[in-house]
Amino acid sequence: MKTIPPLLICPLLWLAATTAAAQSGRDYITVVGSSTVYPFTTTVAEQFGKTGKFKTPKVESTGTGGGIKLFCAGVGVGHPDIVDASRAITAGEIESCNKAGVREVIEVKIGYDGIVVAGSNKSPVMKLSRRDLFLALARQVPDPANPQKLIANPYKTWNQVNPELPAEKIEVLGPPPTSGTRDAFTELVMENGCTNFPVIKALQGSDEPNFKRVCDSLREDGAYIEAGENDNLIVQKLQASPKILGIFGYSFMEENLSVIHGSPIEGVVPTFDSIASGQYVVSRPLFIYVKGAHMDVIPGMRQFLAEYVSQRSMGEEGYLADKGLIPMPAAEVTAVRASLQSKLEKK
Amino acid sequence: MSNSVQQTQARVAASLRRRYRAERRFKLYGLLAVLLGVSFVLFLFGAIIAQGAAAFRQAQVTLDIQYNEDVLGLAGERTPEALATADYAALVREALRARFPDAQGREGGRAALRLVSNSAAHELQRRVEVDPSRIGTGERLTFLAGADVDQFLKGKIDRTLPEDQRPLSDQQIAWIDALREDGALRLAFNRGFFTNGDSREPEQAGVLGALAGSMYTLLVTLVLSFPIGVAAAAYLEEFAPRNRWTDLIEVNINNLAAVPSIVFGLLGLALFLNFFGLPRSAPLVGGLVLTLLTLPTIIITSRAAIRAVPPSIREAALGMGASNLQMVTDHVLPLAMPGILTGAIIGLARALGETAPLLMIGMVAFIVDVPRGFTDPSTVLPVQVFLWADSPERAFVERTSAAIIVLLLFLLIVNATAAVLRRRFERRW
């Protein structure tokens, strides 16, 4: 009689009390989105939290698509304020945003990221082109005997793809389809590589869905190995089996130069300078999207954005460059700042 | 007659040998299985401890700092705004330049500044803001060294590699050697690992935030799942009628115990976040989701423990005039408590190691501030392990293993508490 009823009632009362108190307000910024942009936004968040009068923003790594879904779910303290994106937001996503009442979405470009095809330092450098990579990794390629016909990828070794490459088995570790890095890789490498072949180029424009399918589909016969989202794992596997190549973001290569190197693509080695100057072709812009309606609701939004676009963070020698972000040229940084400024003042 | 006895004896003797052999073989298989299990555990722990032990020591560098007004760019001003925006990193740079005259120019200054963690500038800012009269004076202070220096001292960076394949230049390595000879650069106990929250700079990253998050989450889980689970088990065992409905409930509880944990995360997202509007990333929600996860385990083990109490105890209590409720609360539950506690601890230990359901409710996040309550954003220890394992910086590798060691210790403490409690409640009949 003494123990059971209070035991039952206590948690319920306590739950009711905390529920009521929980959602009265939020005094920190919430960021969701791309795992590629995550290392950069977290760095800015930490610096912002240390120097300013505001709490450190909370940054979640949800992937670009998942992040935009959360971001576009609505306006109010229960929804994120900023989304990290490793690609530009699509028209469809803007539409779903608008439907949920999120009307003002401010785009801020933060810099560039390179995607590298890396190999172990124990094996020789492979000089690749986008055409080689397409032939090695696509699910369907033009039949060498009859170039008008597409067949399942028959190539087993690199020298079958291009006689200048070594006679090693084709084995490439890369990200799964859910990853933004994979999207960027297929867009920048595969879709360019496949236009080298007249039969596929003919599809472009005339049969766009089929063109996308042929160009974007990667092999599933073991030559392309999906290695999950953990890029550190790919680096470790490259160390263990030096004949394999790996596909991942430039920042992971930069941290591991003692064990791996980036293969030159179209004759250009991926370095900080070659990506920044645009010579290295496999690079993409990174963005953050900001919810205009939250600008004066969540404390510190303006100051956080100011920190993000400041010279000491995204400038050529800023701390984001130390973390592997490829900064924009000075003129572009000025343009980004000016456009952000004008959008903030309009409010 | 004697012939058949002899035949039987011979048959028995032959089969006896065979049966003994079979028993010896079986014991050998069992022993091999145990040895295999133990060797896996030893290998796992050995690998983690070998890798993580280095993270408990951290390189520190001692510098003579001069609070020079011109270097700070203050020009006589002492307002809080001026003090907040002064260039404190320049103080560190000048201290390094005073020590190494060859660190000239922009590049030299940058290279030298990389030896010291960027937390040094924040610490100097704090010191000046607390006491502005420090400006114009000097003092000797110890700072965290940069992560690359730390890894170099621990032998993780090979100095024989070509210069472009390692993060430190020849010049920086020469500086490090000089500082080490003076005793100004050394490895010391890494206190920050236990007092800091997460950080993007490996040398400043700590587990306190994740540890606090884990504690808040587990507290919510314990406070909710233990009473609810025990009450459900007691009702089902002692009060509920046996019919189709209770059979259905029993089957469902057993099924729930086997549901993959991510499903509970999705349920938590739909129910607690979207319907009740609780905050994302809060230990409160994490605890609620993990309560759903642990309840079936607690109910099943509690029912088994209650069932194991001999019926004679119940009959004696009822015979002495106790009501059903008195019989349960005063006699059955106390006697079943050791078994119930074991079940609760197994459930909690599982909850402590979960990451998948927390992914859905936003607890996989970068959080610097140590949570101070049940609705502050926070993360938990296994998630911290996951986040660090995914970070590009090399110095996070050893911190990942160190966080695993902390997680294992935490688990050990929980289990030891359970063992002590069980011993105290233990009764024999």
CSV table of N, CA and C in Angstrom, one decimal, chain A residues 1-4 7-8 11 14-15 18-19 22-23 28 38-39 42-43 45-47 50-51 55-61 70 121 229-232 251-252 255-258 317 322-323, chain B residues 106-107 110 114 118 122 161 164-165 199-201 204 220 223-224 227 231 277-281 284 288 325 329 333 362 364-369 374-375 377 387 389-394:
chain,number,residue,atom,x,y,z
A,1,MET,N,0.8,-1.2,0.0
A,1,MET,CA,0.0,0.0,0.0
A,1,MET,C,0.9,1.3,0.0
A,2,LYS,N,2.1,1.1,0.5
A,2,LYS,CA,2.9,2.3,0.7
A,2,LYS,C,3.6,2.8,-0.5
A,3,THR,N,4.1,1.8,-1.3
A,3,THR,CA,5.1,2.2,-2.3
A,3,THR,C,4.6,2.3,-3.7
A,4,ILE,N,3.7,1.5,-4.2
A,4,ILE,CA,3.4,1.5,-5.6
A,4,ILE,C,2.7,2.8,-6.1
A,7,LEU,N,5.1,5.7,-6.8
A,7,LEU,CA,6.0,5.3,-7.9
A,7,LEU,C,5.4,5.5,-9.2
A,8,LEU,N,4.1,5.2,-9.4
A,8,LEU,CA,3.5,5.4,-10.7
A,8,LEU,C,3.2,6.8,-11.0
A,11,PRO,N,6.5,9.8,-12.0
A,11,PRO,CA,7.1,10.1,-13.3
A,11,PRO,C,6.1,10.8,-14.2
A,14,TRP,N,6.0,14.5,-13.3
A,14,TRP,CA,7.3,15.1,-13.6
A,14,TRP,C,7.4,15.3,-15.1
A,15,LEU,N,6.9,14.3,-15.9
A,15,LEU,CA,6.8,14.5,-17.3
A,15,LEU,C,6.0,15.7,-17.8
A,18,THR,N,7.8,19.0,-17.1
A,18,THR,CA,8.9,19.4,-18.0
A,18,THR,C,8.4,19.7,-19.4
A,19,THR,N,7.3,18.9,-19.8
A,19,THR,CA,6.7,19.2,-21.1
A,19,THR,C,6.3,20.6,-21.2
A,22,ALA,N,9.2,23.0,-21.6
A,22,ALA,CA,10.2,22.7,-22.5
A,22,ALA,C,10.3,23.7,-23.7
A,23,GLN,N,9.2,24.0,-24.3
A,23,GLN,CA,9.2,24.7,-25.6
A,23,GLN,C,8.9,26.2,-25.5
A,28,TYR,N,19.5,29.5,-28.7
A,28,TYR,CA,20.7,29.1,-29.5
A,28,TYR,C,20.2,28.8,-30.9
A,38,TYR,N,29.4,20.1,-42.5
A,38,TYR,CA,29.4,20.0,-41.1
A,38,TYR,C,30.8,20.4,-40.4
A,39,PRO,N,31.9,19.9,-40.9
A,39,PRO,CA,33.2,20.3,-40.3
A,39,PRO,C,33.4,21.8,-40.3
A,42,THR,N,30.6,23.7,-37.9
A,42,THR,CA,30.9,23.5,-36.5
A,42,THR,C,32.1,24.3,-36.1
A,43,THR,N,33.1,24.5,-37.0
A,43,THR,CA,34.2,25.3,-36.6
A,43,THR,C,33.8,26.8,-36.4
A,45,ALA,N,30.8,27.7,-35.6
A,45,ALA,CA,29.9,27.7,-34.4
A,45,ALA,C,30.8,27.8,-33.2
A,46,GLU,N,31.8,27.1,-33.1
A,46,GLU,CA,32.7,27.0,-31.9
A,46,GLU,C,33.3,28.4,-31.7
A,47,GLN,N,33.9,29.0,-32.8
A,47,GLN,CA,34.5,30.3,-32.7
A,47,GLN,C,33.5,31.3,-32.2
A,50,LYS,N,32.7,31.0,-28.6
A,50,LYS,CA,33.8,31.4,-27.7
A,50,LYS,C,34.0,32.9,-27.6
A,51,THR,N,33.8,33.6,-28.7
A,51,THR,CA,34.1,35.1,-28.6
A,51,THR,C,32.8,35.9,-28.3
A,55,LYS,N,25.1,31.8,-27.0
A,55,LYS,CA,25.4,30.4,-26.8
A,55,LYS,C,26.0,29.8,-28.1
A,56,THR,N,26.7,28.7,-28.0
A,56,THR,CA,27.2,28.0,-29.2
A,56,THR,C,26.1,27.3,-30.0
A,57,PRO,N,26.0,27.6,-31.3
A,57,PRO,CA,24.9,27.0,-32.1
A,57,PRO,C,25.1,25.5,-32.1
A,58,LYS,N,23.9,24.8,-32.2
A,58,LYS,CA,23.9,23.3,-32.3
A,58,LYS,C,23.9,22.9,-33.7
A,59,VAL,N,24.8,22.0,-34.1
A,59,VAL,CA,25.0,21.6,-35.5
A,59,VAL,C,24.7,20.1,-35.6
A,60,GLU,N,23.7,19.8,-36.5
A,60,GLU,CA,23.4,18.3,-36.7
A,60,GLU,C,23.9,18.0,-38.1
A,61,SER,N,24.4,16.8,-38.2
A,61,SER,CA,24.8,16.3,-39.5
A,61,SER,C,23.7,15.3,-40.0
A,70,LEU,N,14.0,19.0,-43.0
A,70,LEU,CA,13.7,19.5,-41.7
A,70,LEU,C,13.6,21.1,-41.7
A,121,ASN,N,50.1,5.7,-51.2
A,121,ASN,CA,51.4,6.1,-51.6
A,121,ASN,C,52.3,5.0,-51.9
A,229,GLU,N,29.3,6.2,-45.3
A,229,GLU,CA,29.6,7.7,-45.2
A,229,GLU,C,30.9,8.0,-44.5
A,230,ASN,N,31.6,7.0,-43.9
A,230,ASN,CA,32.7,7.2,-43.1
A,230,ASN,C,34.0,7.3,-44.0
A,231,ASP,N,34.5,8.5,-44.3
A,231,ASP,CA,35.6,8.6,-45.2
A,231,ASP,C,36.9,8.2,-44.6
A,232,ASN,N,37.0,8.2,-43.2
A,232,ASN,CA,38.2,7.7,-42.5
A,232,ASN,C,38.4,6.2,-42.8
A,251,SER,N,39.3,17.4,-48.0
A,251,SER,CA,39.8,17.6,-46.6
A,251,SER,C,40.3,16.4,-46.0
A,252,PHE,N,39.7,15.2,-46.3
A,252,PHE,CA,40.2,14.0,-45.8
A,252,PHE,C,41.6,13.6,-46.4
A,255,GLU,N,44.4,15.7,-44.7
A,255,GLU,CA,44.9,15.2,-43.4
A,255,GLU,C,45.7,14.0,-43.5
A,256,ASN,N,45.7,13.3,-44.6
A,256,ASN,CA,46.3,12.0,-44.7
A,256,ASN,C,47.4,11.9,-45.8
A,257,LEU,N,48.0,13.0,-46.1
A,257,LEU,CA,49.0,13.1,-47.2
A,257,LEU,C,50.2,12.1,-47.0
A,258,SER,N,50.4,11.7,-45.7
A,258,SER,CA,51.5,10.8,-45.5
A,258,SER,C,51.3,9.4,-46.0
A,317,GLU,N,43.1,33.2,-45.9
A,317,GLU,CA,43.9,32.6,-44.9
A,317,GLU,C,43.1,32.3,-43.6
A,322,ASP,N,42.0,26.3,-43.1
A,322,ASP,CA,42.8,25.3,-42.3
A,322,ASP,C,42.1,24.0,-42.2
A,323,LYS,N,40.7,24.1,-42.2
A,323,LYS,CA,39.9,22.9,-42.0
A,323,LYS,C,39.7,22.2,-43.3
B,106,ARG,N,54.8,37.2,-42.7
B,106,ARG,CA,53.4,36.6,-42.5
B,106,ARG,C,53.5,35.1,-42.3
B,107,GLU,N,54.2,34.4,-43.3
B,107,GLU,CA,54.2,33.0,-43.3
B,107,GLU,C,54.9,32.4,-42.1
B,110,ARG,N,52.6,32.7,-39.1
B,110,ARG,CA,51.5,31.7,-39.2
B,110,ARG,C,52.0,30.3,-38.8
B,114,ARG,N,50.9,28.0,-35.4
B,114,ARG,CA,50.3,26.7,-35.5
B,114,ARG,C,50.8,25.7,-34.4
B,118,ASN,N,44.6,27.3,-30.7
B,118,ASN,CA,43.9,28.6,-30.7
B,118,ASN,C,43.2,28.9,-29.5
B,122,HIS,N,42.0,32.7,-26.6
B,122,HIS,CA,40.8,32.9,-25.8
B,122,HIS,C,41.2,33.0,-24.3
B,161,LEU,N,59.7,11.4,-43.2
B,161,LEU,CA,58.9,11.5,-44.5
B,161,LEU,C,59.3,12.8,-45.2
B,164,ASP,N,56.5,17.5,-47.9
B,164,ASP,CA,55.2,17.7,-48.3
B,164,ASP,C,54.2,16.6,-48.0
B,165,GLN,N,54.7,15.6,-47.3
B,165,GLN,CA,53.7,14.5,-46.9
B,165,GLN,C,53.4,14.5,-45.4
B,199,SER,N,34.7,19.7,-29.3
B,199,SER,CA,35.4,20.8,-30.0
B,199,SER,C,35.8,20.4,-31.4
B,200,ARG,N,36.0,21.3,-32.3
B,200,ARG,CA,36.5,20.9,-33.6
B,200,ARG,C,38.0,20.8,-33.6
B,201,GLU,N,38.6,21.4,-32.6
B,201,GLU,CA,40.1,21.3,-32.4
B,201,GLU,C,40.3,20.1,-31.5
B,204,GLN,N,41.4,20.4,-27.9
B,204,GLN,CA,40.4,21.0,-26.9
B,204,GLN,C,39.2,20.2,-26.7
B,220,VAL,N,16.4,9.9,-17.0
B,220,VAL,CA,15.1,9.9,-17.5
B,220,VAL,C,14.6,8.5,-17.7
B,223,VAL,N,14.0,6.6,-14.3
B,223,VAL,CA,12.9,7.1,-13.5
B,223,VAL,C,11.6,6.6,-14.2
B,224,LEU,N,11.6,6.6,-15.5
B,224,LEU,CA,10.3,6.2,-16.2
B,224,LEU,C,10.1,4.7,-16.4
B,227,PRO,N,9.7,2.1,-12.7
B,227,PRO,CA,8.4,1.9,-12.1
B,227,PRO,C,7.3,1.4,-13.0
B,231,ALA,N,5.5,-2.2,-12.5
B,231,ALA,CA,4.1,-2.2,-12.3
B,231,ALA,C,3.4,-3.1,-13.3
B,277,GLY,N,5.6,18.2,-29.6
B,277,GLY,CA,6.4,19.4,-29.7
B,277,GLY,C,7.5,19.5,-28.7
B,278,LEU,N,8.1,18.4,-28.3
B,278,LEU,CA,9.2,18.6,-27.4
B,278,LEU,C,10.4,19.0,-28.2
B,279,PRO,N,11.4,19.6,-27.5
B,279,PRO,CA,12.6,20.1,-28.3
B,279,PRO,C,13.5,19.0,-28.9
B,280,ARG,N,14.1,19.2,-30.0
B,280,ARG,CA,15.0,18.3,-30.6
B,280,ARG,C,16.3,18.2,-29.8
B,281,SER,N,17.0,17.1,-29.9
B,281,SER,CA,18.3,16.9,-29.3
B,281,SER,C,18.3,17.0,-27.8
B,284,LEU,N,15.7,14.7,-22.4
B,284,LEU,CA,14.4,14.3,-22.1
B,284,LEU,C,13.7,13.4,-23.1
B,288,LEU,N,13.0,9.4,-23.1
B,288,LEU,CA,11.7,8.8,-23.4
B,288,LEU,C,11.7,7.7,-24.5
B,325,LEU,N,-2.8,-6.7,-2.6
B,325,LEU,CA,-1.9,-5.7,-2.8
B,325,LEU,C,-0.7,-5.7,-1.8
B,329,THR,N,3.2,-6.1,-2.6
B,329,THR,CA,4.2,-5.0,-2.3
B,329,THR,C,5.1,-5.4,-1.1
B,333,LEU,N,7.3,-8.6,-4.3
B,333,LEU,CA,8.3,-7.6,-4.9
B,333,LEU,C,9.6,-7.6,-4.2
B,362,GLY,N,17.7,13.8,-33.3
B,362,GLY,CA,18.6,15.0,-33.3
B,362,GLY,C,19.7,15.0,-32.3
B,364,VAL,N,22.5,13.3,-32.6
B,364,VAL,CA,23.7,13.2,-33.2
B,364,VAL,C,24.1,14.6,-33.7
B,365,ALA,N,24.7,15.4,-32.9
B,365,ALA,CA,24.9,16.8,-33.2
B,365,ALA,C,26.2,17.3,-32.5
B,366,PHE,N,26.7,18.4,-33.1
B,366,PHE,CA,27.9,19.0,-32.5
B,366,PHE,C,27.5,20.0,-31.4
B,367,ILE,N,27.8,19.7,-30.2
B,367,ILE,CA,27.4,20.5,-29.1
B,367,ILE,C,28.6,20.8,-28.2
B,368,VAL,N,28.9,22.1,-28.1
B,368,VAL,CA,30.1,22.5,-27.3
B,368,VAL,C,29.8,22.7,-25.9
B,369,ASP,N,28.6,23.4,-25.6
B,369,ASP,CA,28.3,23.7,-24.2
B,369,ASP,C,27.8,22.4,-23.5
B,374,PHE,N,17.5,18.9,-18.5
B,374,PHE,CA,16.9,17.8,-19.3
B,374,PHE,C,16.5,18.3,-20.7
B,375,THR,N,16.4,19.6,-20.9
B,375,THR,CA,15.9,20.1,-22.2
B,375,THR,C,17.0,20.9,-22.9
B,377,PRO,N,20.2,21.1,-25.4
B,377,PRO,CA,20.7,20.2,-26.4
B,377,PRO,C,21.9,19.4,-25.9
B,387,LEU,N,30.9,10.4,-33.8
B,387,LEU,CA,31.2,11.7,-34.4
B,387,LEU,C,32.7,11.9,-34.6
B,389,ALA,N,34.9,9.4,-34.7
B,389,ALA,CA,35.5,8.5,-35.7
B,389,ALA,C,35.3,9.0,-37.1
B,390,ASP,N,34.4,9.9,-37.3
B,390,ASP,CA,34.1,10.4,-38.6
B,390,ASP,C,34.8,11.7,-38.9
B,391,SER,N,35.6,12.2,-38.0
B,391,SER,CA,36.3,13.5,-38.2
B,391,SER,C,37.6,13.4,-39.0
B,392,PRO,N,37.9,14.3,-39.9
B,392,PRO,CA,39.1,14.1,-40.7
B,392,PRO,C,40.4,14.3,-39.9
B,393,GLU,N,40.4,15.0,-38.8
B,393,GLU,CA,41.7,15.3,-38.2
B,393,GLU,C,42.3,14.0,-37.6
B,394,ARG,N,43.6,13.8,-37.8
B,394,ARG,CA,44.2,12.5,-37.4
B,394,ARG,C,44.2,12.4,-35.8
